[in-house]
Amino acid sequence: MTLRIDISGLSSERLRFAASPLAELTAMLHVLAEPGHHPQFADWAGEVWAGLRPELAERLREAEFLWRSSQADFLIPARPRPTLAEELDEVDRIDDETYVTAALVTTCGSNRVRFAAPSPLTDATARERALDLAQARGARQEAFAERLLADPSAVRARVRHTLEQCAEAFFDAAWAGVAVQLATDLRLKNDLLKRQGIGAALASVSGAVALAPDGDCIVVDKLQDKTTAAHGAGVTFIPSVFGRPHLVAVHAPGWQPVVQYPVAGTGPSETVSLETVSLETVTLRLEALAHPVRLRLLRTLARGPHTTGELAHTWELSPPEVSRHLAALRRAGLLTARRHGRYVRYTLNLPDLTALGTDLLAAVLR
């Protein structure tokens, strides 16, 4: 399970390390939406939610699909700017088709969902498909997708205003604190890139990022097997404090490759309270995780609840096959199932997975 970024013929100057206010705000929003992924920031998230005006809190919930399970590509800039306002201006320059497609991918719950021609903005059949996918994620996703397709300009303006309100409410203060850590990391990475080359710089990013032996490809351990190319514009690496432990990659066709990586050693150490479980339960869980398909399903479910049909579509499996694997994971106590109307959505039991070890947790959440 890797993302391969073709960098053949790419000069080291085209490998860019830079901080992005918008990408870090996106990471903070993900923490607020999925605090279970980031126990080291639980106190911060609690304080932020407690201090938010009700109107802003509701705005974050209505648009959280842009950053909860995965991040919309336009929120991870390929050319970071010094300020959030400048980066939001760059987002405003994206055409409606590109923006809506990226937003629908996250709203519909899978970065393997693609909305190729004809466009959901102009084609009724494509629009219904998008709404069906969003409906399976829940009423909020469906309502957001309907508004986005009906009036993309209004939704885009509302999302920007929401992000600007976040800057006033909590981001500006948090950014002042993390900017020093990011700058320190960037000095290290750029020094390694200059003095020792691409391989050394990538090795310092994460154990999940490496230069292929032939030097023509960056290999990133990610959720699925994908390939992209960094020719021309190059590839950007963005450090993040609040993104830990996630490794976020932009790789969709038409987008410049970007990797947002966690700055090592930030935040207080995570402490996990372990309940006593039987050896039989531990064995059952390890056996369930030993199957590669089940591990893939878990890594998908770590991004948010999914239905059997969504998982089957994501991994190009038959629904009965997915159901068998989900049953094994449920017997091991790693999943729960809840019915939402005509859909049954499966959710990862994060505390039970955490109890098996931080290395396993980091690999699944990555």
Coordinates of C-alpha atoms in Angstrom, one line a residue:
M1 CA 0.0 0.0 0.0
T2 CA 2.0 2.9 -1.3
L3 CA 1.8 6.2 -3.1
R4 CA 4.6 6.6 -5.6
I5 CA 5.5 10.1 -6.8
D6 CA 7.6 10.0 -10.0
I7 CA 10.4 12.6 -9.7
S8 CA 12.6 11.4 -12.6
G9 CA 14.6 14.3 -14.0
L10 CA 13.4 16.6 -11.2
S11 CA 16.1 18.9 -9.7
S12 CA 16.4 19.2 -6.0
E13 CA 15.2 22.8 -6.2
R14 CA 11.8 21.4 -7.2
L15 CA 11.5 19.5 -3.9
R16 CA 10.1 22.2 -1.7
F17 CA 9.8 22.3 2.1
A18 CA 7.5 25.1 3.3
A19 CA 5.0 25.9 6.1
S20 CA 1.4 26.6 5.2
P21 CA -1.0 28.4 7.5
L22 CA -4.0 26.9 5.6
A23 CA -2.7 23.4 5.9
E24 CA -2.1 23.8 9.6
L25 CA -5.6 25.3 10.1
T26 CA -6.9 22.2 8.3
A27 CA -5.0 20.0 10.6
M28 CA -6.5 21.8 13.6
L29 CA -10.0 21.4 12.2
H30 CA -9.4 17.7 11.8
V31 CA -8.3 17.5 15.5
L32 CA -11.5 19.3 16.4
A33 CA -13.6 16.9 14.3
E34 CA -11.7 13.7 15.3
P35 CA -10.2 14.3 18.8
G36 CA -9.8 10.5 19.2
H37 CA -7.1 10.5 16.6
H38 CA -5.1 13.1 18.6
P39 CA -5.3 12.4 22.4
Q40 CA -2.3 14.7 22.9
F41 CA -4.5 17.7 21.8
A42 CA -7.6 16.6 23.8
D43 CA -7.3 19.5 26.2
W44 CA -6.7 22.0 23.5
A45 CA -9.7 20.7 21.5
G46 CA -12.0 20.8 24.6
E47 CA -11.0 24.4 25.3
V48 CA -11.6 25.5 21.7
W49 CA -15.0 23.9 21.5
A50 CA -16.0 25.4 24.8
G51 CA -15.0 28.9 23.6
L52 CA -16.6 28.8 20.2
R53 CA -19.7 30.9 19.5
P54 CA -22.6 28.7 18.7
E55 CA -22.9 30.0 15.1
L56 CA -19.2 29.1 14.4
A57 CA -19.5 25.7 16.0
E58 CA -22.5 24.9 13.7
R59 CA -20.6 26.1 10.7
L60 CA -17.7 23.8 11.5
R61 CA -20.1 20.9 11.8
E62 CA -21.9 21.6 8.5
A63 CA -18.6 21.7 6.6
E64 CA -16.5 19.2 8.6
F65 CA -16.5 16.7 5.7
L66 CA -13.8 18.9 4.0
W67 CA -11.4 17.9 6.7
R68 CA -12.7 15.1 9.0
S69 CA -12.1 11.8 7.2
S70 CA -9.7 13.2 4.7
Q71 CA -8.7 16.7 3.7
A72 CA -10.0 18.4 0.5
D73 CA -7.1 18.9 -1.8
F74 CA -7.5 22.7 -2.0
L75 CA -6.9 22.9 1.7
I76 CA -3.3 21.6 1.3
P77 CA -1.6 24.2 -0.8
A78 CA 1.1 23.2 -3.3
R79 CA 2.6 26.7 -3.1
P80 CA 2.3 27.8 0.5
R81 CA 2.1 31.6 1.2
P82 CA 3.1 33.5 4.3
T83 CA -0.4 34.3 5.5
L84 CA -3.7 32.5 5.7
A85 CA -5.4 35.3 3.8
E86 CA -3.0 34.9 0.8
E87 CA -3.7 31.2 0.7
L88 CA -7.4 31.7 0.8
D89 CA -7.1 34.1 -2.1
E90 CA -5.3 31.3 -4.0
V91 CA -8.2 28.9 -3.2
D92 CA -10.6 31.6 -4.6
R93 CA -8.8 31.4 -7.9
I94 CA -9.7 27.7 -8.4
D95 CA -12.5 27.2 -10.8
D96 CA -15.8 25.9 -9.6
E97 CA -15.4 22.5 -11.3
T98 CA -12.1 21.8 -9.6
Y99 CA -13.3 23.0 -6.2
V100 CA -16.6 21.2 -6.3
T101 CA -15.0 17.9 -7.4
A102 CA -12.4 18.1 -4.6
A103 CA -15.1 18.9 -2.1
L104 CA -17.4 16.1 -3.3
V105 CA -14.6 13.5 -2.9
T106 CA -14.3 14.3 0.8
T107 CA -18.0 14.8 1.3
C108 CA -18.7 11.4 -0.2
G109 CA -16.3 9.7 2.1
S110 CA -13.5 8.2 -0.1
N111 CA -10.5 9.6 -1.9
R112 CA -11.1 6.8 -4.4
V113 CA -14.4 8.3 -5.5
R114 CA -13.9 10.2 -8.8
F115 CA -16.2 12.6 -10.5
A116 CA -15.0 12.6 -14.1
A117 CA -16.9 14.0 -17.1
P118 CA -19.8 14.6 -17.2
S119 CA -19.7 16.9 -14.3
P120 CA -22.2 16.7 -11.4
L121 CA -22.6 20.5 -11.9
T122 CA -24.1 20.1 -15.3
D123 CA -25.2 16.4 -15.7
A124 CA -28.3 15.2 -13.8
T125 CA -27.1 11.5 -13.7
A126 CA -23.7 12.5 -12.3
R127 CA -25.4 14.8 -9.8
E128 CA -27.7 12.0 -8.5
R129 CA -24.7 9.7 -8.1
A130 CA -22.9 12.3 -6.0
L131 CA -26.0 12.8 -3.9
D132 CA -26.5 9.1 -3.4
L133 CA -22.9 8.7 -2.2
A134 CA -23.2 11.7 0.1
Q135 CA -26.5 10.3 1.5
A136 CA -24.8 7.1 2.5
R137 CA -22.5 9.2 4.7
G138 CA -25.4 10.9 6.5
A139 CA -28.0 13.7 6.4
R140 CA -25.4 16.5 6.9
Q141 CA -23.2 15.3 4.1
E142 CA -26.2 15.0 1.8
A143 CA -27.4 18.5 2.7
F144 CA -23.9 20.0 2.1
A145 CA -23.6 18.3 -1.2
E146 CA -27.0 19.6 -2.3
R147 CA -26.0 23.1 -1.4
L148 CA -22.6 22.8 -3.1
L149 CA -24.1 21.6 -6.4
A150 CA -27.0 24.1 -6.3
D151 CA -24.9 27.2 -5.6
P152 CA -21.1 26.6 -5.5
S153 CA -20.3 30.3 -5.2
A154 CA -22.4 30.7 -2.1
V155 CA -20.9 27.6 -0.5
R156 CA -17.3 28.6 -1.3
A157 CA -17.9 32.1 0.2
R158 CA -19.4 30.5 3.3
V159 CA -16.5 28.1 3.7
R160 CA -14.0 30.9 3.4
H161 CA -15.8 33.0 5.9
T162 CA -15.9 30.1 8.3
L163 CA -12.1 29.6 8.0
E164 CA -11.6 33.4 8.6
Q165 CA -13.7 33.2 11.7
C166 CA -11.6 30.2 12.9
A167 CA -8.5 32.4 12.5
E168 CA -10.0 34.9 14.9
A169 CA -11.4 32.3 17.3
F170 CA -8.4 30.1 17.8
F171 CA -6.0 29.7 14.8
D172 CA -4.1 33.0 15.1
A173 CA -3.2 32.2 18.7
A174 CA -2.3 28.6 18.0
W175 CA -0.3 29.5 14.9
A176 CA 1.9 31.9 16.8
G177 CA 2.8 29.0 19.1
V178 CA 3.5 26.4 16.4
A179 CA 5.2 28.6 13.8
V180 CA 8.5 28.4 15.7
Q181 CA 8.4 24.6 15.7
L182 CA 7.7 24.5 12.0
A183 CA 10.5 27.0 11.2
T184 CA 12.9 24.8 13.2
D185 CA 11.9 21.7 11.3
L186 CA 12.1 23.5 7.9
R187 CA 15.7 24.7 8.7
L188 CA 16.7 21.1 9.3
K189 CA 15.0 19.7 6.2
N190 CA 16.3 22.4 3.9
D191 CA 19.8 22.0 5.3
L192 CA 19.7 18.2 4.7
L193 CA 18.4 18.7 1.2
K194 CA 21.2 21.2 0.4
R195 CA 24.0 19.3 2.0
Q196 CA 23.1 15.6 1.7
G197 CA 20.5 15.5 -1.0
I198 CA 16.9 14.3 -1.5
G199 CA 17.3 10.9 0.1
A200 CA 18.5 12.3 3.4
A201 CA 15.8 15.0 3.5
L202 CA 13.0 12.4 2.8
A203 CA 14.4 10.1 5.4
S204 CA 14.1 12.8 8.0
V205 CA 10.4 13.4 7.1
S206 CA 9.1 10.1 8.3
G207 CA 9.9 6.4 8.3
A208 CA 6.9 6.1 5.9
V209 CA 8.6 8.2 3.3
A210 CA 11.6 7.1 1.2
L211 CA 13.5 7.6 -2.0
A212 CA 13.3 4.6 -4.3
P213 CA 16.7 2.9 -4.9
D214 CA 16.8 4.2 -8.5
G215 CA 16.2 7.7 -7.2
D216 CA 13.4 8.3 -9.7
C217 CA 10.5 7.9 -7.3
I218 CA 9.4 9.0 -3.8
V219 CA 7.6 6.1 -2.0
V220 CA 5.0 7.0 0.7
D221 CA 3.3 4.4 2.8
K222 CA -0.3 5.3 2.4
L223 CA -3.8 3.8 2.4
Q224 CA -3.8 2.6 -1.2
D225 CA -1.7 1.9 -4.2
K226 CA -1.5 5.1 -6.3
T227 CA 0.9 6.8 -8.6
T228 CA 1.4 10.5 -9.5
A229 CA 4.1 12.6 -11.1
A230 CA 5.9 15.7 -9.9
H231 CA 7.2 16.9 -13.3
G232 CA 7.2 20.6 -13.9
A233 CA 5.9 22.1 -10.7
G234 CA 7.7 19.7 -8.4
V235 CA 6.5 18.3 -5.1
T236 CA 5.9 20.2 -1.8
F237 CA 6.4 18.9 1.7
I238 CA 4.5 20.8 4.5
P239 CA 5.4 20.2 8.2
S240 CA 2.5 20.1 10.7
V241 CA 2.3 20.1 14.5
F242 CA -1.4 19.4 14.8
G243 CA -1.4 16.8 12.0
R244 CA 0.5 14.2 14.1
P245 CA 0.4 11.2 13.4
H246 CA -1.2 11.6 10.0
L247 CA 0.7 11.7 6.7
V248 CA -1.6 13.5 4.3
A249 CA -0.9 13.3 0.5
V250 CA -2.4 15.2 -2.4
H251 CA -2.1 13.0 -5.5
A252 CA -5.3 13.4 -7.5
P253 CA -4.9 14.0 -11.3
G254 CA -4.6 17.7 -12.0
W255 CA -3.1 18.5 -8.6
Q256 CA 0.6 19.1 -7.8
P257 CA 1.8 16.4 -5.4
V258 CA 1.9 17.6 -1.8
V259 CA 2.8 15.7 1.4
Q260 CA 1.9 17.1 4.8
Y261 CA 4.0 15.3 7.5
P262 CA 4.0 15.5 11.3
V263 CA 6.8 17.2 13.0
A264 CA 8.4 14.7 15.3
G265 CA 8.3 15.0 19.1
T266 CA 5.6 17.7 19.3
G267 CA 3.0 17.9 22.0
P268 CA 2.9 16.0 25.3
S269 CA 3.5 12.3 25.3
E270 CA 0.4 10.2 24.8
T271 CA -0.7 8.1 27.7
V272 CA -3.1 5.3 27.2
S273 CA -5.1 3.7 30.0
L274 CA -5.1 0.0 29.3
E275 CA -7.9 -2.2 30.5
T276 CA -7.2 -5.8 31.3
V277 CA -8.3 -8.1 28.5
S278 CA -8.0 -11.8 28.1
L279 CA -5.3 -13.5 26.1
E280 CA -8.1 -15.0 24.0
T281 CA -9.3 -11.5 23.0
V282 CA -5.7 -10.4 22.2
T283 CA -5.2 -13.4 20.1
L284 CA -8.5 -12.9 18.3
R285 CA -7.5 -9.3 17.5
L286 CA -4.0 -10.1 16.3
E287 CA -5.4 -12.9 14.0
A288 CA -8.0 -10.4 12.6
L289 CA -5.3 -7.9 11.9
A290 CA -3.0 -10.5 10.2
H291 CA -5.1 -10.5 7.0
P292 CA -4.0 -7.7 4.6
V293 CA -7.6 -7.0 3.4
R294 CA -8.8 -6.5 7.0
L295 CA -5.9 -4.1 7.7
R296 CA -6.8 -2.1 4.6
L297 CA -10.4 -2.0 5.7
L298 CA -9.3 -0.8 9.2
R299 CA -7.2 1.9 7.6
T300 CA -10.2 3.1 5.7
L301 CA -12.5 3.0 8.7
A302 CA -9.9 5.0 10.7
R303 CA -10.9 7.9 8.4
G304 CA -14.5 7.6 9.5
P305 CA -17.6 5.3 9.4
H306 CA -18.3 3.5 6.2
T307 CA -20.9 1.2 4.8
T308 CA -20.2 -2.3 3.4
G309 CA -21.0 -0.9 -0.1
E310 CA -18.6 2.0 0.3
L311 CA -15.8 -0.3 1.5
A312 CA -16.4 -2.7 -1.4
H313 CA -16.3 0.2 -3.9
T314 CA -13.1 1.6 -2.3
W315 CA -11.2 -1.6 -2.5
E316 CA -12.9 -3.1 -5.6
L317 CA -14.1 -6.1 -3.6
S318 CA -17.5 -7.9 -3.6
P319 CA -19.9 -6.9 -0.8
P320 CA -20.1 -10.5 0.6
E321 CA -16.3 -10.6 0.8
V322 CA -16.2 -7.3 2.7
S323 CA -19.0 -8.5 5.0
R324 CA -16.9 -11.6 5.9
H325 CA -13.9 -9.5 6.8
L326 CA -16.0 -7.0 8.8
A327 CA -17.6 -9.9 10.7
A328 CA -14.1 -11.1 11.7
L329 CA -13.1 -7.6 12.9
R330 CA -16.4 -7.3 14.8
R331 CA -15.8 -10.6 16.6
A332 CA -12.4 -9.3 17.6
G333 CA -14.1 -6.2 19.1
L334 CA -12.4 -3.8 16.7
L335 CA -15.6 -2.5 15.1
T336 CA -19.1 -1.4 16.0
A337 CA -22.1 -1.2 13.6
R338 CA -24.9 1.3 13.7
R339 CA -27.9 1.6 11.4
H340 CA -28.7 4.9 9.9
G341 CA -31.9 4.6 7.9
R342 CA -31.3 2.0 5.2
Y343 CA -27.5 2.0 5.7
V344 CA -25.4 0.2 8.3
R345 CA -22.2 2.1 9.0
Y346 CA -19.1 0.5 10.6
T347 CA -16.9 2.4 13.0
L348 CA -13.4 1.7 14.2
N349 CA -13.1 1.1 18.0
L350 CA -10.1 3.3 18.4
P351 CA -9.5 2.7 22.2
D352 CA -9.3 -1.1 21.6
L353 CA -7.0 -0.7 18.7
T354 CA -4.8 1.7 20.7
A355 CA -4.5 -0.9 23.4
L356 CA -2.7 -3.2 21.0
G357 CA 0.2 -0.7 20.6
T358 CA 1.1 2.8 19.5
D359 CA 3.1 1.5 16.4
L360 CA 0.0 -0.3 15.2
L361 CA -2.2 2.8 15.8
A362 CA 0.2 5.1 14.0
A363 CA 0.3 2.7 11.0
V364 CA -3.5 2.5 10.8
L365 CA -4.0 6.3 11.3
R366 CA -1.4 7.2 8.8

